[in-house]
mmCIF file of C-alpha atoms in Angstrom:
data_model
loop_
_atom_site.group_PDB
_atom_site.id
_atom_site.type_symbol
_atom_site.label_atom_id
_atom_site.label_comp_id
_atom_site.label_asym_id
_atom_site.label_seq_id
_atom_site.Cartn_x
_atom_site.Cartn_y
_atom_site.Cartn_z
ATOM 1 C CA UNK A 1 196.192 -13.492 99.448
ATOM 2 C CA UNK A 2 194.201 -10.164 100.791
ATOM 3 C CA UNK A 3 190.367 -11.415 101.341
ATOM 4 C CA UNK A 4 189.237 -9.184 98.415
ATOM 5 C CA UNK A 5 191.624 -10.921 95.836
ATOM 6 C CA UNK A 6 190.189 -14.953 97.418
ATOM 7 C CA UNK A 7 186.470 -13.133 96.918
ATOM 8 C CA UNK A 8 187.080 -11.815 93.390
ATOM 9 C CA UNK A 9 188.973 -15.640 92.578
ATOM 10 C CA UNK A 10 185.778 -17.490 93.958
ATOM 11 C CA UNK A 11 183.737 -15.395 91.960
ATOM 12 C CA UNK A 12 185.286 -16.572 88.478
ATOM 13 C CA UNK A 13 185.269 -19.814 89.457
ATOM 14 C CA UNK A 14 181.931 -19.694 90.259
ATOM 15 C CA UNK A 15 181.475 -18.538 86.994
ATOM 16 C CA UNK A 16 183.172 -21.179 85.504
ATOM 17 C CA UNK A 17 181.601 -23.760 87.948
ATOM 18 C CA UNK A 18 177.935 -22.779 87.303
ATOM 19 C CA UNK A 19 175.893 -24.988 85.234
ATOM 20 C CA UNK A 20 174.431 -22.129 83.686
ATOM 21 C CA UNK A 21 177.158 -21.447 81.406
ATOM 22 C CA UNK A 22 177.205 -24.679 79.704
ATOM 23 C CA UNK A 23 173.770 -24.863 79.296
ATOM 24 C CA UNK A 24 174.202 -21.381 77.547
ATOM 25 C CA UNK A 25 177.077 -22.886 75.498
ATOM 26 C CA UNK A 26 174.492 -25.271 73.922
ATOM 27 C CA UNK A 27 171.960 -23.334 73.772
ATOM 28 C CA UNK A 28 173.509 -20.865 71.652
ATOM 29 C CA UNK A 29 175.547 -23.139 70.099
ATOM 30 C CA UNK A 30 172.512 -24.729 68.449
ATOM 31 C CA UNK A 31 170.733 -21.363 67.937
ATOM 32 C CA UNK A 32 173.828 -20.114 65.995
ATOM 33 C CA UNK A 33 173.937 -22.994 63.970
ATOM 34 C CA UNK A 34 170.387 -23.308 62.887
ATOM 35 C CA UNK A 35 170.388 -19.422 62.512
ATOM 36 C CA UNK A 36 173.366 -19.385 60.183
ATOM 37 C CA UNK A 37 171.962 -21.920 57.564
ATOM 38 C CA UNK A 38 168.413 -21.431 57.719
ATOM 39 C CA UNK A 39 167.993 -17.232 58.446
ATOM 40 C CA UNK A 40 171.364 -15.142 57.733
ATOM 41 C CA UNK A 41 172.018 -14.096 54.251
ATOM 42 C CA UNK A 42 175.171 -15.615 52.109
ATOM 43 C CA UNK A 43 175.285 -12.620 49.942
ATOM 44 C CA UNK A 44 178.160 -10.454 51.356
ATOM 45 C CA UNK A 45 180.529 -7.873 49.014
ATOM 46 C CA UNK A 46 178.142 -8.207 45.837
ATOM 47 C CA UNK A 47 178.858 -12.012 45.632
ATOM 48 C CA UNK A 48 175.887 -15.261 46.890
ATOM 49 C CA UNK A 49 178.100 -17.597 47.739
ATOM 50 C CA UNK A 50 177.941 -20.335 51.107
ATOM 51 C CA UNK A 51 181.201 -19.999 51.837
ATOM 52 C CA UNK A 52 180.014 -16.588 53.159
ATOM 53 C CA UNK A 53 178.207 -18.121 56.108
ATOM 54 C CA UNK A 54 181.765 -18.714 57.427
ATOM 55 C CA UNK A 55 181.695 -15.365 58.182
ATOM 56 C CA UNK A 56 179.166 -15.676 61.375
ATOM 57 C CA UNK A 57 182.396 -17.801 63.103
ATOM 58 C CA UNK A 58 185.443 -15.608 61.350
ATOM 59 C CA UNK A 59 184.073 -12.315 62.828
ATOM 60 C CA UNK A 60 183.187 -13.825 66.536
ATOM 61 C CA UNK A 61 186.489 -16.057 66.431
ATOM 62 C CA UNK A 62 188.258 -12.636 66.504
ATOM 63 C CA UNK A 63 186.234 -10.829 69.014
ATOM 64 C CA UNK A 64 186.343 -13.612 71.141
ATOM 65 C CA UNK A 65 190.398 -14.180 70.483
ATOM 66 C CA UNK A 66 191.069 -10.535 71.258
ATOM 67 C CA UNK A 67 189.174 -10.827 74.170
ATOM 68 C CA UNK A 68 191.019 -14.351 75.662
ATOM 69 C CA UNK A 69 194.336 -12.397 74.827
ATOM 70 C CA UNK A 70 192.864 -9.140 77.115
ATOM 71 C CA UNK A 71 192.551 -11.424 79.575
ATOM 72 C CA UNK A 72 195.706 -13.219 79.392
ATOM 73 C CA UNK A 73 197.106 -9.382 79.513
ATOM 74 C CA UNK A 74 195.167 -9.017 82.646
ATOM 75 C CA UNK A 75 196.482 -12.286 84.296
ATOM 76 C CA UNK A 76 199.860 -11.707 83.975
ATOM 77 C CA UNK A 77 199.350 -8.205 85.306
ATOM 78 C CA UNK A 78 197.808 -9.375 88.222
ATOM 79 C CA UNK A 79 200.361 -12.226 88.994
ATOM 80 C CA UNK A 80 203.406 -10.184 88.770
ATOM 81 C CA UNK A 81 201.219 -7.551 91.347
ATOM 82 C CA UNK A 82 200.536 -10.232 92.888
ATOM 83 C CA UNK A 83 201.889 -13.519 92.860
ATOM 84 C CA UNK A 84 199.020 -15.625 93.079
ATOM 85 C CA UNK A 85 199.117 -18.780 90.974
ATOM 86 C CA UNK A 86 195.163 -18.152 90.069
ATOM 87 C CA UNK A 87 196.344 -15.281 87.821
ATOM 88 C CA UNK A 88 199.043 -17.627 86.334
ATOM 89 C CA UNK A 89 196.936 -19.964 85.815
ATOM 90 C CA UNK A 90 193.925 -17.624 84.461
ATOM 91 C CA UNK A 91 196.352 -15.986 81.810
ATOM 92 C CA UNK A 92 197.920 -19.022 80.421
ATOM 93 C CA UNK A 93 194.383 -21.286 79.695
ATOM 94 C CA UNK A 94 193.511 -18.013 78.220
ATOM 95 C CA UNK A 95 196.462 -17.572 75.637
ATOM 96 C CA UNK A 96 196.035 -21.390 74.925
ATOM 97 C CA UNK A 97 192.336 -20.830 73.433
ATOM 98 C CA UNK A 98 193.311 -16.642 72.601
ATOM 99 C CA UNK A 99 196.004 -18.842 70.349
ATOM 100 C CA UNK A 100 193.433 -21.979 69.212
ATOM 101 C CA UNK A 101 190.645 -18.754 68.041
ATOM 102 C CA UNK A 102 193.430 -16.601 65.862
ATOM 103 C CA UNK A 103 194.901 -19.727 64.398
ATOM 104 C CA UNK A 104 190.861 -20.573 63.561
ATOM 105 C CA UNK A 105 190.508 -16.868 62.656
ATOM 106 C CA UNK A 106 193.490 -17.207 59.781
ATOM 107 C CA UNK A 107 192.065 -20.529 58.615
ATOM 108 C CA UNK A 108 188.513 -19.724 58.062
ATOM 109 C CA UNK A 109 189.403 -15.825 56.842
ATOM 110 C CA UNK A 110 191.698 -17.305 54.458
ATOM 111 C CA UNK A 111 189.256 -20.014 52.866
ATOM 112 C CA UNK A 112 186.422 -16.995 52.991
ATOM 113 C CA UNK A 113 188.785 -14.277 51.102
ATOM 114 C CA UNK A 114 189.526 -16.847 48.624
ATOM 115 C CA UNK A 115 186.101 -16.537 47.043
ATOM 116 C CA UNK A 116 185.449 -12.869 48.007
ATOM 117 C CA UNK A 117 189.135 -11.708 46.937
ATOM 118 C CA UNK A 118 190.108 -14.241 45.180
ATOM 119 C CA UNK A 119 193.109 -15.199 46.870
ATOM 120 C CA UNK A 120 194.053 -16.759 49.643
ATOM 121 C CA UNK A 121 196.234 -14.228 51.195
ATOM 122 C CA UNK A 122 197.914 -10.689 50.512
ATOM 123 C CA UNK A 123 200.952 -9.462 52.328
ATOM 124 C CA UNK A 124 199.603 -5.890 51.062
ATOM 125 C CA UNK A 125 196.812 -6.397 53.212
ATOM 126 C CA UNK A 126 197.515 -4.605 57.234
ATOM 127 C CA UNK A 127 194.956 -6.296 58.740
ATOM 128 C CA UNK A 128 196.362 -9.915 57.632
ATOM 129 C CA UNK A 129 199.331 -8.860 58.631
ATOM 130 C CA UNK A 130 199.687 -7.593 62.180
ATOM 131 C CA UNK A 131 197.350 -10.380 62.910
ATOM 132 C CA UNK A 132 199.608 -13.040 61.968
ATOM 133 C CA UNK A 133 202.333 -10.874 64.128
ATOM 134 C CA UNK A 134 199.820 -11.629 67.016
ATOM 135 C CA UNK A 135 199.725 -14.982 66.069
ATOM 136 C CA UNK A 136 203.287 -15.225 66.149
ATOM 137 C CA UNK A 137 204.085 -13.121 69.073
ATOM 138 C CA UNK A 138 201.515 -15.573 71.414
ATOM 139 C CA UNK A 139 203.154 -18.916 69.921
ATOM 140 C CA UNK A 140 206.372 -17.342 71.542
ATOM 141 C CA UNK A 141 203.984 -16.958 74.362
ATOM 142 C CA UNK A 142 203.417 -20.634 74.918
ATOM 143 C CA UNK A 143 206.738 -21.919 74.296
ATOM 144 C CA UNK A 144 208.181 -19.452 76.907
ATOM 145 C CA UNK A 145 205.698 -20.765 79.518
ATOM 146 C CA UNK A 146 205.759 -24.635 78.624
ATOM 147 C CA UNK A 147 208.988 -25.040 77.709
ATOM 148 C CA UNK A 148 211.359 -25.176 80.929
ATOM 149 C CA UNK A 149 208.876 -26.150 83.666
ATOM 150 C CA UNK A 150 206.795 -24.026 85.777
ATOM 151 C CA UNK A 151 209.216 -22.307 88.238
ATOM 152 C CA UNK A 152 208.540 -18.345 89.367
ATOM 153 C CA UNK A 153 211.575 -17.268 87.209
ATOM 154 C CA UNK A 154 210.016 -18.556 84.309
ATOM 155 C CA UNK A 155 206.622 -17.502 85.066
ATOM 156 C CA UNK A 156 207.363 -13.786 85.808
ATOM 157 C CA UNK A 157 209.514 -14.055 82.260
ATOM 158 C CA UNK A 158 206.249 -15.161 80.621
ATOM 159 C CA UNK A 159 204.245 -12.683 82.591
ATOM 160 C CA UNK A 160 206.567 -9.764 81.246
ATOM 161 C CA UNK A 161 206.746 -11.072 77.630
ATOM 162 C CA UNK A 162 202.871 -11.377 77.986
ATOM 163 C CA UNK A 163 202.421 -7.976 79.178
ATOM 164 C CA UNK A 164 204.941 -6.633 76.393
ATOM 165 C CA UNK A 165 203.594 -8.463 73.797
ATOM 166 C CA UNK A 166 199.904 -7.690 73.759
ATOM 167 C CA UNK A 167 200.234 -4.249 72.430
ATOM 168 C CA UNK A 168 200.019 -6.134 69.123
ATOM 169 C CA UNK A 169 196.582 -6.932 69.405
ATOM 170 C CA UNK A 170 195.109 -3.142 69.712
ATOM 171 C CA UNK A 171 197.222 -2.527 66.940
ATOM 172 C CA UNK A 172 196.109 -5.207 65.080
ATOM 173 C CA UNK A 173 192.584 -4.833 65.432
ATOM 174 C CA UNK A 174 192.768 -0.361 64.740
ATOM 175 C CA UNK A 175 194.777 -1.626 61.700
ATOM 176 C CA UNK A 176 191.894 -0.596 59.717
ATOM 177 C CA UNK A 177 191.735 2.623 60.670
ATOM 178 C CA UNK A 178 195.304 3.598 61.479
ATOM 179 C CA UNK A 179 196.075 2.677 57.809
ATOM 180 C CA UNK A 180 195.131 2.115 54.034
ATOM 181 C CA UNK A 181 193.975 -0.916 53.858
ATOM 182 C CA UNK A 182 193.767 -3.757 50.518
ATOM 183 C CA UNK A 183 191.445 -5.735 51.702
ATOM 184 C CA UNK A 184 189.750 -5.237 55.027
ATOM 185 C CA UNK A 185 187.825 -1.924 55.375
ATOM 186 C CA UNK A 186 186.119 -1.381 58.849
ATOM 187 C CA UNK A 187 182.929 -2.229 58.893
ATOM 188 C CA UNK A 188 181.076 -1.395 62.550
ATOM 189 C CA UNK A 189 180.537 2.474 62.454
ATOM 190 C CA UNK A 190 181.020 2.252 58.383
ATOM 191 C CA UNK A 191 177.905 2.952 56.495
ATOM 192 C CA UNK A 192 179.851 2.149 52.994
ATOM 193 C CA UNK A 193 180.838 -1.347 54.429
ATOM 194 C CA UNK A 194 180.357 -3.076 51.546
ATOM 195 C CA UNK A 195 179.730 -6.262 53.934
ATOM 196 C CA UNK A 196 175.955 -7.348 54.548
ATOM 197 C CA UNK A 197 176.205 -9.257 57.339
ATOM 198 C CA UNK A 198 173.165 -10.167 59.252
ATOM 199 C CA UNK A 199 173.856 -8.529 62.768
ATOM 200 C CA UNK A 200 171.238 -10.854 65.109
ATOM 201 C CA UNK A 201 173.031 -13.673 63.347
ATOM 202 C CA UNK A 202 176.270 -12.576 64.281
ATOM 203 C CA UNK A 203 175.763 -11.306 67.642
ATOM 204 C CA UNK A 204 174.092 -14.978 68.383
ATOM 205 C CA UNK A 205 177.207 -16.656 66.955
ATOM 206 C CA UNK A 206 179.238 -14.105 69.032
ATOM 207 C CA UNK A 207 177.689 -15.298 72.466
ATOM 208 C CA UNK A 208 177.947 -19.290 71.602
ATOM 209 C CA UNK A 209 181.854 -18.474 70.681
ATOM 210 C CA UNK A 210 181.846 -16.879 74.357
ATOM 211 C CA UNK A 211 180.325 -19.483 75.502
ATOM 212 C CA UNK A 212 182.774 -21.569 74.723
ATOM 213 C CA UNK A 213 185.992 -19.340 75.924
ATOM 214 C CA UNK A 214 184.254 -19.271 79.312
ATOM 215 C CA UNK A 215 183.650 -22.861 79.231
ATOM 216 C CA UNK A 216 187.068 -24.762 78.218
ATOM 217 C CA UNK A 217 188.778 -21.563 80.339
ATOM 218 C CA UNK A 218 187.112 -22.907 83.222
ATOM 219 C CA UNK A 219 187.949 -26.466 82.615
ATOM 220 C CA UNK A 220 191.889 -25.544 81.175
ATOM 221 C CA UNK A 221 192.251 -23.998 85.224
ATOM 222 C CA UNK A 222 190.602 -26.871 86.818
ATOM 223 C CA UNK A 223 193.197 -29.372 85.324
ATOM 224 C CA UNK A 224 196.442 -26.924 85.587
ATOM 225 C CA UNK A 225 194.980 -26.778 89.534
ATOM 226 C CA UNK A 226 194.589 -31.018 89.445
ATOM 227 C CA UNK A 227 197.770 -31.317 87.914
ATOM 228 C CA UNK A 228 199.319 -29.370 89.987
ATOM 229 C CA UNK A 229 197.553 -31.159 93.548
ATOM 230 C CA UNK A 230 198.840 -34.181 92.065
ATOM 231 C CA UNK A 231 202.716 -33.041 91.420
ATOM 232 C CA UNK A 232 203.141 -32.046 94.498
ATOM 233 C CA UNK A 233 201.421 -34.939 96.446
ATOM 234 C CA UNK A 234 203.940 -37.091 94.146
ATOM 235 C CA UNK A 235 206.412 -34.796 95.173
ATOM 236 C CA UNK A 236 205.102 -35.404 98.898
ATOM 237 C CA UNK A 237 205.169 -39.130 98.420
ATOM 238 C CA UNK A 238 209.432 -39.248 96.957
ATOM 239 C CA UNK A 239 210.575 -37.170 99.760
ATOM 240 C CA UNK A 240 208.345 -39.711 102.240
ATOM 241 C CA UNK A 241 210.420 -42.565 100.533
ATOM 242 C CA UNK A 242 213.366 -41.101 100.791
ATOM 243 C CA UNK A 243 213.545 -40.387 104.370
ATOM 244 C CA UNK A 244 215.966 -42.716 106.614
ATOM 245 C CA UNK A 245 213.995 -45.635 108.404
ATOM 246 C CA UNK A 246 216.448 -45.504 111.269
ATOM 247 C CA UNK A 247 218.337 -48.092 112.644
ATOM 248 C CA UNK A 248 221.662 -49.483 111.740
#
C-alpha cells in the first residue's frame, strides 16, 4: 500500500471514527423530524394531504442512495487499481445501504404517488422504471459478492459487475430529462415544477439521511474488518491444531 493510499484510508476512517458524526446524525435527525411535522408544508401538486410529508425522506433517500452507489462505483475502481481490501470493503457496506435507501426509495414513492397519482405504480412512468433496473442490477450486486465466499476471483468479478453496472444510476436519475416522462417531471432547475416542497426542510432531512450513510458505513467496515481478524485468527488456531506433536 503506497503511503498516500494508508493516509487517504486513515482519513475516512477517521471520518467514520469521529464522534462528531454521530452527534450530527442526531442532531439532524431530530431537527428533520420536528421540522417536517411542525414547519414544512403538506400541500404538494395542488393536493393537502400528510402523506406528502413523506416526501422530505423519498427525495433525500434517493440522493443519498445515488450517492452510496457512487461510492460503491468508486470502491471497486480503486480495488481492482489497487487491490487493497479497504476499497473492497468500502464499496460493498456501501451497496448494502445504496440497496437498503432505493428499496426505501420504491416503498415510500410508491405509498406517496398513490395519493398524488392515484396509483401505486405505472410501468409508463421512466423514472419508476430504470430505478427499479438499479434496484435490480445492485441485488445481483450482493448476491455476486456474498454468495461463494470472499476469495480475489470473486471479488474482482464483483468489482467488474459493480463498475459495469452503475451506469444505470446516471441514467436513472437524467431519466427525466432524457425522456417524456408520465409521472415524474424534474423539479430542481424547473420553475413549472408543480411540486412545493419546502427546500430548508428538505435540505435538513437531506443531511440527517447523510448522516446516517456515513454512520452505519463506518460501522458495516468496522465489522467486515472484525470479522475478518477473527477468520483468520480461527484459521491461525486449526492449522496450530493440526500440526504434528512429534514423537512416535
Amino acid at each position: 500500500m503506497r503511503a498516500y493510499e494508508r493516509r487517504v484510508i486513515s482519513g475516512i476512517k477517521l471520518l467514520f471514527h469521529n464522534r462528531v458524526l454521530g452527534a450530527f446524525t442526531l442532531v439532524t435527525g431530530l431537527l428533520s423530524i420536528g421540522l417536517i411535522f411542525g414547519v414544512a408544508s403538506d400541500d404538494m401538486y395542488g393536493i393537502a394531504h400528510p402523506i406528502n410529508l413523506i416526501a422530505y425522506w423519498h427525495v433525500p433517500l434517493a440522493i443519498v442512495g445515488g450517492l452510496a452507489l457512487t461510492v460503491t462505483f468508486l470502491g471497486c475502481v480503486l480495488y481492482l487499481l489497487t487491490s487493497t481490501r479497504f476499497w473492497e470493503r468500502l464499496a460493498y457496506g456501501s451497496a448494502e445501504l445504496g440497496f437498503i435507501f432505493a428499496t426505501l426509495t420504491l416503498i415510500t414513492g410508491s405509498v406517496w404517488g398513490r395519493i398524488i397519482w392515484n396509483t401505486w405504480w405505472d410501468w409508463s412512468d421512466i423514472r419508476l422504471v430504470t430505478f427499479l433496473f438499479v434496484w435490480f442490477v445492485y441485488a445481483g450486486y450482493l448476491i455476486i459478492y456474498s454468495g461463494a465466499g470472499s476469495t480475489d476471483r470473486v471479488s474482482r468479478l464483483a468489482s467488474v459487475y459493480g463498475i459495469v453496472g452503475f451506469i444505470t444510476v446516471p441514467i436513472s436519475y437524467a431519466s427525466t430529462r432524457l425522456w417524456t416522462v408520465s409521472l415524474h417531471s424534474p423539479s430542481i432547475g424547473n420553475p413549472d415544477a408543480e411540486a412545493a416542497i419546502t427546500g430548508e426542510v428538505l435540505l435538513i432531512s437531506t443531511l440527517a439521511i447523510l448522516g446516517v450513510y456515513l454512520f452505519l458505513l463506518g460501522s458495516r467496515i468496522r465489522l467486515q474488518e472484525l470479522d475478518h481478524t477473527l477468520s483468520r485468527l480461527k484459521n491461525r488456531r486449526r492449522m496450530e491444531t493440526q500440526k504434528p506433536t512429534g514423537g512416535d
